[in-house]
CSV table of C-alpha atoms in Angstrom, one decimal:
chain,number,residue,atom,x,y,z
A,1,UNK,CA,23.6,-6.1,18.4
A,2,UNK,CA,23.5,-3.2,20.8
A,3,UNK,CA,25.9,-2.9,23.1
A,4,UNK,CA,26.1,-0.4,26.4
A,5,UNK,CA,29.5,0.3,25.6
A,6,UNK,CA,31.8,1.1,23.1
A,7,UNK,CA,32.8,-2.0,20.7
A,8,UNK,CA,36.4,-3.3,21.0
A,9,UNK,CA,36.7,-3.8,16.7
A,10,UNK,CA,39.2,-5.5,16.6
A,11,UNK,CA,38.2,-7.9,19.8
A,12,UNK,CA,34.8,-8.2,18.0
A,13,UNK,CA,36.5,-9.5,14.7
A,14,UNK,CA,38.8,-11.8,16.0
A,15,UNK,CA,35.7,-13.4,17.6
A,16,UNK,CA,33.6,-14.4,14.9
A,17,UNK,CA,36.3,-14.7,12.2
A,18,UNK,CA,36.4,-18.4,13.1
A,19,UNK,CA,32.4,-18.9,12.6
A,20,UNK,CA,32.5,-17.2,9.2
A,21,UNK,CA,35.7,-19.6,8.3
A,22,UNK,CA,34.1,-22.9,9.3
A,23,UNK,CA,31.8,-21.8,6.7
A,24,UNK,CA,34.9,-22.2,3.8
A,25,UNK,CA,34.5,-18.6,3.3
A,26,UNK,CA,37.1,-16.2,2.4
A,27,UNK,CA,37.7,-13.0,4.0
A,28,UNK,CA,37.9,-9.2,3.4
A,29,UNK,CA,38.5,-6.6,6.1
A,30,UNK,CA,38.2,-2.9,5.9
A,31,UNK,CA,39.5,-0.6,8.7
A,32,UNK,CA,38.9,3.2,9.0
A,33,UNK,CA,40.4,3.6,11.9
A,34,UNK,CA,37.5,5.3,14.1
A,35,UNK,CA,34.8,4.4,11.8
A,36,UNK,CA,35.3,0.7,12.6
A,37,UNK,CA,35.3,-2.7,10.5
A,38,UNK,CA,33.7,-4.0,7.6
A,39,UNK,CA,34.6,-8.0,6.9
A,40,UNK,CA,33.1,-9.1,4.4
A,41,UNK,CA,32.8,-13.5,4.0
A,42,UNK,CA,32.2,-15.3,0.6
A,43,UNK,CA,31.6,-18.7,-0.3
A,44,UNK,CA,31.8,-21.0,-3.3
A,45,UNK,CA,28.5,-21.0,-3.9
A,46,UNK,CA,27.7,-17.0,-4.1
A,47,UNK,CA,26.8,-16.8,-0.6
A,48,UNK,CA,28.2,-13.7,1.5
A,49,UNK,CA,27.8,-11.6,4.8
A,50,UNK,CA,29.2,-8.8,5.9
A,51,UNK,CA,30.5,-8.3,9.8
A,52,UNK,CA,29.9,-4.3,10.2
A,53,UNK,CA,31.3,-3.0,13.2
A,54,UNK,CA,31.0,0.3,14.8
A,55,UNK,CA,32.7,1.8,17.8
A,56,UNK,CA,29.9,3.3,19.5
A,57,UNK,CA,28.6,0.1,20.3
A,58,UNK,CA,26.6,-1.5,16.8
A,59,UNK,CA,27.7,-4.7,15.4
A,60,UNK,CA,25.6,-5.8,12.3
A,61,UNK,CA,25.6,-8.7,10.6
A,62,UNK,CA,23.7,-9.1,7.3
A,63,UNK,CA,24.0,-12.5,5.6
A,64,UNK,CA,22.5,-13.5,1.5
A,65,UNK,CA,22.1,-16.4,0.3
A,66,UNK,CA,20.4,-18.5,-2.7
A,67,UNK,CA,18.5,-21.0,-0.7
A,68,UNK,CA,15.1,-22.9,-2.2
A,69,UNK,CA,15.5,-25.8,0.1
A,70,UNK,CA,14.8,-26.1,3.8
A,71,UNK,CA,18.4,-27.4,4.5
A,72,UNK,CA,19.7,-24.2,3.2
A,73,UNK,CA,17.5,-21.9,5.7
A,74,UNK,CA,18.7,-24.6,8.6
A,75,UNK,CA,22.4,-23.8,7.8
A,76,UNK,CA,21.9,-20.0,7.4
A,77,UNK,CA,19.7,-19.8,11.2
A,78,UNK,CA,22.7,-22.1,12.3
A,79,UNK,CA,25.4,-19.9,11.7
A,80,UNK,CA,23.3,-16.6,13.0
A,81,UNK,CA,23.0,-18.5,16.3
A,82,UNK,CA,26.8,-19.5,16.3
A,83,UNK,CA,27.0,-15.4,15.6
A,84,UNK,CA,24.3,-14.7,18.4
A,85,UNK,CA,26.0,-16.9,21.2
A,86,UNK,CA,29.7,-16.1,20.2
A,87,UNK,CA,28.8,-12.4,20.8
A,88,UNK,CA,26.9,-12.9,24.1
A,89,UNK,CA,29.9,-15.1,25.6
A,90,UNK,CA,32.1,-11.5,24.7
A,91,UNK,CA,29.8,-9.0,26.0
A,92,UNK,CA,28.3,-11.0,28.8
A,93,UNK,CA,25.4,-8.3,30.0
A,94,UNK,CA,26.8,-5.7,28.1
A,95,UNK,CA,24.4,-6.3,25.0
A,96,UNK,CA,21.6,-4.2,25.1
A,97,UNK,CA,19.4,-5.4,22.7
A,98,UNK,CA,19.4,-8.3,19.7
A,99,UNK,CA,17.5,-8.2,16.5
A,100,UNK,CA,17.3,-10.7,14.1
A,101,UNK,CA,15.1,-9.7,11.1
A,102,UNK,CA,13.2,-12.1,9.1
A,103,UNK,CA,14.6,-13.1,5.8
A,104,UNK,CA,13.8,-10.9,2.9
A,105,UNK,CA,12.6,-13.1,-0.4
A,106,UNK,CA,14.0,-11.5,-3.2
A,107,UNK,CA,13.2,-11.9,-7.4
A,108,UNK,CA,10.8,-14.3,-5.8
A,109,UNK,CA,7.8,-15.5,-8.7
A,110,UNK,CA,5.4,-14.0,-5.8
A,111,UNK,CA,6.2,-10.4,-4.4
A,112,UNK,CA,5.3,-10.0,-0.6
A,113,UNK,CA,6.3,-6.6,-0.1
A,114,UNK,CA,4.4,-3.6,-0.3
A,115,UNK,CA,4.5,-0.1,0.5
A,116,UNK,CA,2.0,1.8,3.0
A,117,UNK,CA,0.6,5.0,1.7
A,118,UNK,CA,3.3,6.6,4.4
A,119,UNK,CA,6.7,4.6,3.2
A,120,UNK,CA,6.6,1.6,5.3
A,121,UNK,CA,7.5,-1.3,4.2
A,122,UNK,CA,5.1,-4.5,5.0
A,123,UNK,CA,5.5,-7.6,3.8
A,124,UNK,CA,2.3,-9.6,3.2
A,125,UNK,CA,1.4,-13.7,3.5
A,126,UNK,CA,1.1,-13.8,-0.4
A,127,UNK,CA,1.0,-17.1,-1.5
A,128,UNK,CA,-0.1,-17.1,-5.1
A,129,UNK,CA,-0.5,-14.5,-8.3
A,130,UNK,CA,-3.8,-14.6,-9.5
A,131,UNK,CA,-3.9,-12.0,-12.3
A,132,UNK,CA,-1.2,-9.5,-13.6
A,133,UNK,CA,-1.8,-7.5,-16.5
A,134,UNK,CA,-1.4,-4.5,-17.9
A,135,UNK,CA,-4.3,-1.8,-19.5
A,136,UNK,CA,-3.5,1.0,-21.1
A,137,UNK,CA,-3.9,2.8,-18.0
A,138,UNK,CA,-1.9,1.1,-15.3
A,139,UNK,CA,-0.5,-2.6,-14.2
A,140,UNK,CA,-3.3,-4.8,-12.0
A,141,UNK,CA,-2.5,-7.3,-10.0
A,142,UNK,CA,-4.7,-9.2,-7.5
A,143,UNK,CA,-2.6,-11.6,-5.4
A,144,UNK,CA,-3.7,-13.5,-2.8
A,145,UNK,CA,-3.4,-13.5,0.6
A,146,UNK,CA,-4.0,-16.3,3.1
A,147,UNK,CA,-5.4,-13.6,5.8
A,148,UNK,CA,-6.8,-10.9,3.9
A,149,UNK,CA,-8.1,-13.2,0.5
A,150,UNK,CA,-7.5,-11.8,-2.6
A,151,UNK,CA,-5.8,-8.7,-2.7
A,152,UNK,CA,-6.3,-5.6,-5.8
A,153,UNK,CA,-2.9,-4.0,-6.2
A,154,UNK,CA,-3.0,-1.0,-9.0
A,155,UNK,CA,1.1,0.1,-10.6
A,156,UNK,CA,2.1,-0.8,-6.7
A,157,UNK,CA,-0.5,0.6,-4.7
A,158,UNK,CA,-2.4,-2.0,-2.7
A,159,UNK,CA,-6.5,-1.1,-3.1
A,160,UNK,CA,-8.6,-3.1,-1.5
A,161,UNK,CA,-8.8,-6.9,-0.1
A,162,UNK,CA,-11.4,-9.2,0.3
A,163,UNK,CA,-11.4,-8.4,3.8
A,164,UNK,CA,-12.0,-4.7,3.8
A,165,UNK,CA,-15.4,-4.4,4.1
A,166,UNK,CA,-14.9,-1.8,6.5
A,167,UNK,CA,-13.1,0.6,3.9
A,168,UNK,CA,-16.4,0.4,1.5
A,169,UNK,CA,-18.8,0.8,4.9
A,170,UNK,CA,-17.0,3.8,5.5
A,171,UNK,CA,-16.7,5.6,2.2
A,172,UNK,CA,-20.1,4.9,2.4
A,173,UNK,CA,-20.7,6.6,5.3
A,174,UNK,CA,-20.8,3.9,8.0
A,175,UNK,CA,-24.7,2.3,7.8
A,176,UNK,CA,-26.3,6.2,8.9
A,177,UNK,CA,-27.3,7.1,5.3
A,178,UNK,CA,-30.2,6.1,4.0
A,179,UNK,CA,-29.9,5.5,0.1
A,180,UNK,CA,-33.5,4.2,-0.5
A,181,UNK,CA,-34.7,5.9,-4.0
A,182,UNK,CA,-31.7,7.7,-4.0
A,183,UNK,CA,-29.7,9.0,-7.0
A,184,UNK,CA,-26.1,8.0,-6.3
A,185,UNK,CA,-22.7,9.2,-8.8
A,186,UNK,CA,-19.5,7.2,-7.6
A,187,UNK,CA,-16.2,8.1,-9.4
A,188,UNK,CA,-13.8,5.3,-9.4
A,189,UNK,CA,-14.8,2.3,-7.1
A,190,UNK,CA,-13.5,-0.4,-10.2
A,191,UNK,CA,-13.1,-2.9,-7.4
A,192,UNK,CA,-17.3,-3.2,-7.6
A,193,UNK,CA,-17.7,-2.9,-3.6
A,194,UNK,CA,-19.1,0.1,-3.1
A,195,UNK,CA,-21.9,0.0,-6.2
A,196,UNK,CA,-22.4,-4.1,-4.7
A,197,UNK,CA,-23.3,-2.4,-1.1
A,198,UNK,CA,-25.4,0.6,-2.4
A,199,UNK,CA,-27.2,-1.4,-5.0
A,200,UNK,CA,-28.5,-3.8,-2.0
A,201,UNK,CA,-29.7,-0.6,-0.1
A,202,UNK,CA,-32.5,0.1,-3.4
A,203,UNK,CA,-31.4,3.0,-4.7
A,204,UNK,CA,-33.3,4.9,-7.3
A,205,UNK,CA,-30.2,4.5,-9.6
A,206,UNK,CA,-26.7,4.4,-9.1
A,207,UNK,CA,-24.2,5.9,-11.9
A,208,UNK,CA,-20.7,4.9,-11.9
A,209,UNK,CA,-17.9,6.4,-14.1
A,210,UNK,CA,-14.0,6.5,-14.1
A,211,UNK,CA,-10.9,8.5,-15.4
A,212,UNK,CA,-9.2,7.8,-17.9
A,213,UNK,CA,-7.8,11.2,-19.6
A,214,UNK,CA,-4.4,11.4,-20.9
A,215,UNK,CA,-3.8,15.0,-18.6
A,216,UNK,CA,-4.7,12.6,-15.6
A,217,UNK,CA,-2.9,9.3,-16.3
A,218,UNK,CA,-0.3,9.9,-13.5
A,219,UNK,CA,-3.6,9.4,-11.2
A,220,UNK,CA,-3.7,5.8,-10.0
A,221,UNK,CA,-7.3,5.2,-11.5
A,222,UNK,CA,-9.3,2.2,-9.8
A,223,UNK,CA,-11.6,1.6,-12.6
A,224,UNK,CA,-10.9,0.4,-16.5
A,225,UNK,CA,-12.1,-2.4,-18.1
A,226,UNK,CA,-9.5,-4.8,-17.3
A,227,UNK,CA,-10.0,-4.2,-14.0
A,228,UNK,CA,-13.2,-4.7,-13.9
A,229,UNK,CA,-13.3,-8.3,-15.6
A,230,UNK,CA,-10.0,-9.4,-13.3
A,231,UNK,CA,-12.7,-8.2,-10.3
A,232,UNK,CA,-15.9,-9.3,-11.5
A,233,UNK,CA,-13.7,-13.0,-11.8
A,234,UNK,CA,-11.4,-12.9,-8.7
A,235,UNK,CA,-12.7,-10.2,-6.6
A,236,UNK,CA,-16.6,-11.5,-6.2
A,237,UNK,CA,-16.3,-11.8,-2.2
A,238,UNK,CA,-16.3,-8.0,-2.9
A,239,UNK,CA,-18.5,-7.4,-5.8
A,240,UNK,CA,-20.7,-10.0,-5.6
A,241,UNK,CA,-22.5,-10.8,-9.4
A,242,UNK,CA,-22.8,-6.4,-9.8
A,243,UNK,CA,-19.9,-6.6,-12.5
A,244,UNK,CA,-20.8,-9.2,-14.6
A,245,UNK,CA,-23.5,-6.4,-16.3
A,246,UNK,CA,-22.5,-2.7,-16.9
A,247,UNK,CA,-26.1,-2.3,-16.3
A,248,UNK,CA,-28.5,-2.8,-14.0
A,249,UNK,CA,-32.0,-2.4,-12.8
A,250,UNK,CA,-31.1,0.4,-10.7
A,251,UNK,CA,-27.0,0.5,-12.1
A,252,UNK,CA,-25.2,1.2,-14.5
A,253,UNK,CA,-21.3,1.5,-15.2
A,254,UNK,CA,-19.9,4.0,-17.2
A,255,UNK,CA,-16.2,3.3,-18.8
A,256,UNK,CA,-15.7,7.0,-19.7
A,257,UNK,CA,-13.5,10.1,-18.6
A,258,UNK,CA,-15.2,11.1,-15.4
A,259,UNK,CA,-14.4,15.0,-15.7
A,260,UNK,CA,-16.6,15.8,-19.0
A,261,UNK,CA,-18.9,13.7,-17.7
A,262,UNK,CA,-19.4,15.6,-14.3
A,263,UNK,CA,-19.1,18.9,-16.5
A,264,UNK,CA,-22.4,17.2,-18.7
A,265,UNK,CA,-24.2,16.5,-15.9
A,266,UNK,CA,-23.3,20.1,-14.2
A,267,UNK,CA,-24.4,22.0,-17.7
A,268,UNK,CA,-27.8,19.7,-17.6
A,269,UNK,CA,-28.9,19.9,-14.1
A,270,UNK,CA,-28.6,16.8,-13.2
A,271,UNK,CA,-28.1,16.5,-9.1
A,272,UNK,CA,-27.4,13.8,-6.8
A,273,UNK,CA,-28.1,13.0,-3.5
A,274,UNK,CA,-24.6,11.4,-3.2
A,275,UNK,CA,-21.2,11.9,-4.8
A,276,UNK,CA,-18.7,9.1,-3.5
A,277,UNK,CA,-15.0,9.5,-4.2
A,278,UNK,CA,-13.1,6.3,-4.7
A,279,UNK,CA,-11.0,7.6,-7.4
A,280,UNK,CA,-7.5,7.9,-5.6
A,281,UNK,CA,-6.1,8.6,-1.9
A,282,UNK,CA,-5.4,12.1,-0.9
A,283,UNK,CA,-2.1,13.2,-2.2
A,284,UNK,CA,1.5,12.6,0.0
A,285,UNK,CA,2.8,15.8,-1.3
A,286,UNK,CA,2.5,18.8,0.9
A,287,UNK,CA,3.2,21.2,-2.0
A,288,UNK,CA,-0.4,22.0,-3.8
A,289,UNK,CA,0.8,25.0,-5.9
A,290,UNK,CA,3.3,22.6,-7.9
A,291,UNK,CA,1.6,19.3,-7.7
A,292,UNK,CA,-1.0,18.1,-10.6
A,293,UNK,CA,-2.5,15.5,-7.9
A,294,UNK,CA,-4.0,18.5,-6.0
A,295,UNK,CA,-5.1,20.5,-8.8
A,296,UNK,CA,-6.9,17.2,-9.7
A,297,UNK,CA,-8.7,16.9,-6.9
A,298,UNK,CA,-9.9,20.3,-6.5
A,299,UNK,CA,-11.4,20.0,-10.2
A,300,UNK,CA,-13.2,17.1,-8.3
A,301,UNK,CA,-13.9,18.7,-5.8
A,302,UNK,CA,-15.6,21.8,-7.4
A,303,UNK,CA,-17.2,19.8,-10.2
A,304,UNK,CA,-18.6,17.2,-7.4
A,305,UNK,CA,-20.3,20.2,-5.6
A,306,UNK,CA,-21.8,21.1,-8.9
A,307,UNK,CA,-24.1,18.3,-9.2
A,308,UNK,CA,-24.7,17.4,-6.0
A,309,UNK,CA,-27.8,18.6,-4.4
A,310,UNK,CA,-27.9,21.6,-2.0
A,311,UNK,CA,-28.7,19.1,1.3
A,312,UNK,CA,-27.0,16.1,-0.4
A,313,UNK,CA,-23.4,14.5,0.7
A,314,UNK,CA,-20.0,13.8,-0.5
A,315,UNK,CA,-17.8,11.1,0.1
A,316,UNK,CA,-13.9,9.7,-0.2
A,317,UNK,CA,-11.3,8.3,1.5
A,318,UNK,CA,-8.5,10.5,3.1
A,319,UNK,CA,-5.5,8.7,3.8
A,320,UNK,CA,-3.7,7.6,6.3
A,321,UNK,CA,-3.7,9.0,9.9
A,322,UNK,CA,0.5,9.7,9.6
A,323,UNK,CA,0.7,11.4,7.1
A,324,UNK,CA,-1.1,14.7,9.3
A,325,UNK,CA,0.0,17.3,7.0
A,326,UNK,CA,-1.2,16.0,3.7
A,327,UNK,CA,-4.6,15.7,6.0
A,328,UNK,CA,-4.6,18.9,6.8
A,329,UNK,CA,-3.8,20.3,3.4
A,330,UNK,CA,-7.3,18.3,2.1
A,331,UNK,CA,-9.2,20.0,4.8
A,332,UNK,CA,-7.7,23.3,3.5
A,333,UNK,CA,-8.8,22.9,-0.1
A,334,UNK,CA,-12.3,22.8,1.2
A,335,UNK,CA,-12.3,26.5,2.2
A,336,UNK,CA,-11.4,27.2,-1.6
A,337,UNK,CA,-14.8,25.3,-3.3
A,338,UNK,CA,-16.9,27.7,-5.2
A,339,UNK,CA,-19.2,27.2,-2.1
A,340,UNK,CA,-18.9,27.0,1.6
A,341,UNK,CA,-19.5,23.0,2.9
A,342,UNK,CA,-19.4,21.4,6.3
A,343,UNK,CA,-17.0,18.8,6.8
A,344,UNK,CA,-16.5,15.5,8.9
A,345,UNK,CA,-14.5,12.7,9.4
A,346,UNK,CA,-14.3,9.3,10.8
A,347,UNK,CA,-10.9,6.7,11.2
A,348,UNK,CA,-11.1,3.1,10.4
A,349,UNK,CA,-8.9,0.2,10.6
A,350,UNK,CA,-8.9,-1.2,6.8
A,351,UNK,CA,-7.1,-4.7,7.6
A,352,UNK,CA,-5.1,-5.2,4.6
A,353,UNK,CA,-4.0,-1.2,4.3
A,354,UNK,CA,-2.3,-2.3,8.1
A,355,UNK,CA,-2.6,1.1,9.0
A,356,UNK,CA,-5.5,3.3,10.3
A,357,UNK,CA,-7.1,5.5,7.8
């Protein structure tokens, strides 16, 4: 509760203390004098909620309780309206706004909540675990989601859905390339959803490879083995039947350490029309000298523009459009290649991220 005027603690208290002991629960009170009230109220059963009071004019009320029945979740929504209409008979107008959160699920079998790449929290409609293992690399999980479908999360970092299409149209550079006889290198992209779009656009062949050095293991990679069989089996809105081969007609899938790789290719001549990026997002940190996330991506970077052919193109994800500085810090490290490139960029909404990127 906000209030436009300074709380009355003590008046406060002596309002809802009867609510809290229809409930059987006990009480505690704290007073620091012009810091306000904290009341705490336990029950039997483990329940608790603590009445926080300030004198500016806040009044919080946070309430936890074990509860895996529906009568439970009536009884706690009963006593926050008890709470809600007790405190609007004290203040008549004088409340300036009331929030009342949704109830956080915790140590639940299913875990709904989820970070965005710029430290929000969002809690997601998942309703079932559909695979959670670990490689030697990371921890996958794909969970579904009754909105989005199923959902790749790699060691907490939510990668792609079933519904983001538009994440792989983009990276791919939004239907204006033509890839028709075209050699194509993509570094990462485990999910299968970029090489299942290219290899529909006849390619002349498409070469896929991943990370997977020690040096870089901090890296979230998108691509091991184990990622690709819990795709090519739960991800095939995404990837379609491309998985279930590491080798194509016009494919093939490398399970190696990208780096040496790109350095082979560089030392044999081998060029590409396109180089596409899907290894990780660009980094939070804003400190490039002392972070090994940057210095990763410029060895990208440079080795990328060593195979790629003088009018071909280059492709990745940023991240997303908040975090402005990290941005801006990519763009930078383009300036430092070992030769000069043009740059562009384009924002998409990719549903499941809930964010623009």
């Amino acid at each position: 509760f906000s209030l436009n005027l300074a709380a009355d603690c003590n008046a406060v208290l002596k309002a809802l203390q009867p609510i809290f002991q229809e409930q059987g629960m006990t009480e505690t009170v704290h007073n620091w004098e012009d810091h306000g009230y904290l009341a705490t109220y336990i029950k039997k059963n483990g329940s608790f909620a603590n009445l926080r009071i300030h004198p500016h004019g806040l009044v919080l009320v946070d309430l936890q309780s074990y509860n895996d029945h529906m009568k439970g979740r009536e009884e706690v929504d009963q006593l926050l309206n008890k709470v809600e209409e007790r405190m609007k008979e004290l203040f008549h107008g004088n409340i300036k706004r009331v929030k009342r959160l949704p109830a956080i699920l915790r140590g639940g079998v299913i875990d709904r909540y989820w970070p965005t790449a710029d430290g929000r929290l969002v809690e997601y409609d998942i309703d079932e675990v559909v695979y959670d293992e670990d490689s030697p690399f990371q921890n996958i999980k794909i969970l579904h989601s009754k909105q989005f479908g199923n959902i790749l999360i790699l060691s907490g970092d939510v990668n792609l859905a079933e519904s983001d299409l538009a994440y792989t149209k983009a990276i791919m550079g939004s239907g204006k390339e033509d890839y028709t006889g075209k050699e194509v290198l993509i570094l990462g992209g485990g999910d299968g959803g970029i090489l299942y779009e290219i290899v529909k656009l006849k390619p002349k062949m498409v070469t896929m490879v991943e990370i997977s050095f020690d040096k870089w293991a901090i890296i979230p990679s998108n691509i091991d083995q184990m990622v690709i069989d819990g795709c090519k089996k739960y991800m095939r809105k995404t990837c379609g039947d491309v998985l279930d081969n590491l080798k194509g007609e016009c494919y093939q899938v490398l399970i190696e350490d990208c780096i040496p790789v790109l350095k082979r290719y560089a030392k044999e001549g081998r060029m590409f029309d396109y180089v596409i990026n899907d290894l990780t997002a660009v980094p939070i940190s804003t400190s490039p000298e002392e972070d090994s996330t940057w210095e990763f991506l410029r060895l990208i970077l440079d080795l990328s523009m060593k195979v790629l052919k003088q009018d071909g193109k280059y492709f990745t994800q940023g991240n997303c459009i908040n975090l402005t500085d990290a941005l801006t810090l990519y763009e930078e490290q383009l300036s430092r290649l070992y030769c000069p490139v043009e740059f562009s960029k384009e924002t998409v909404c990719v549903p499941s991220y809930m964010e623009l990127y």
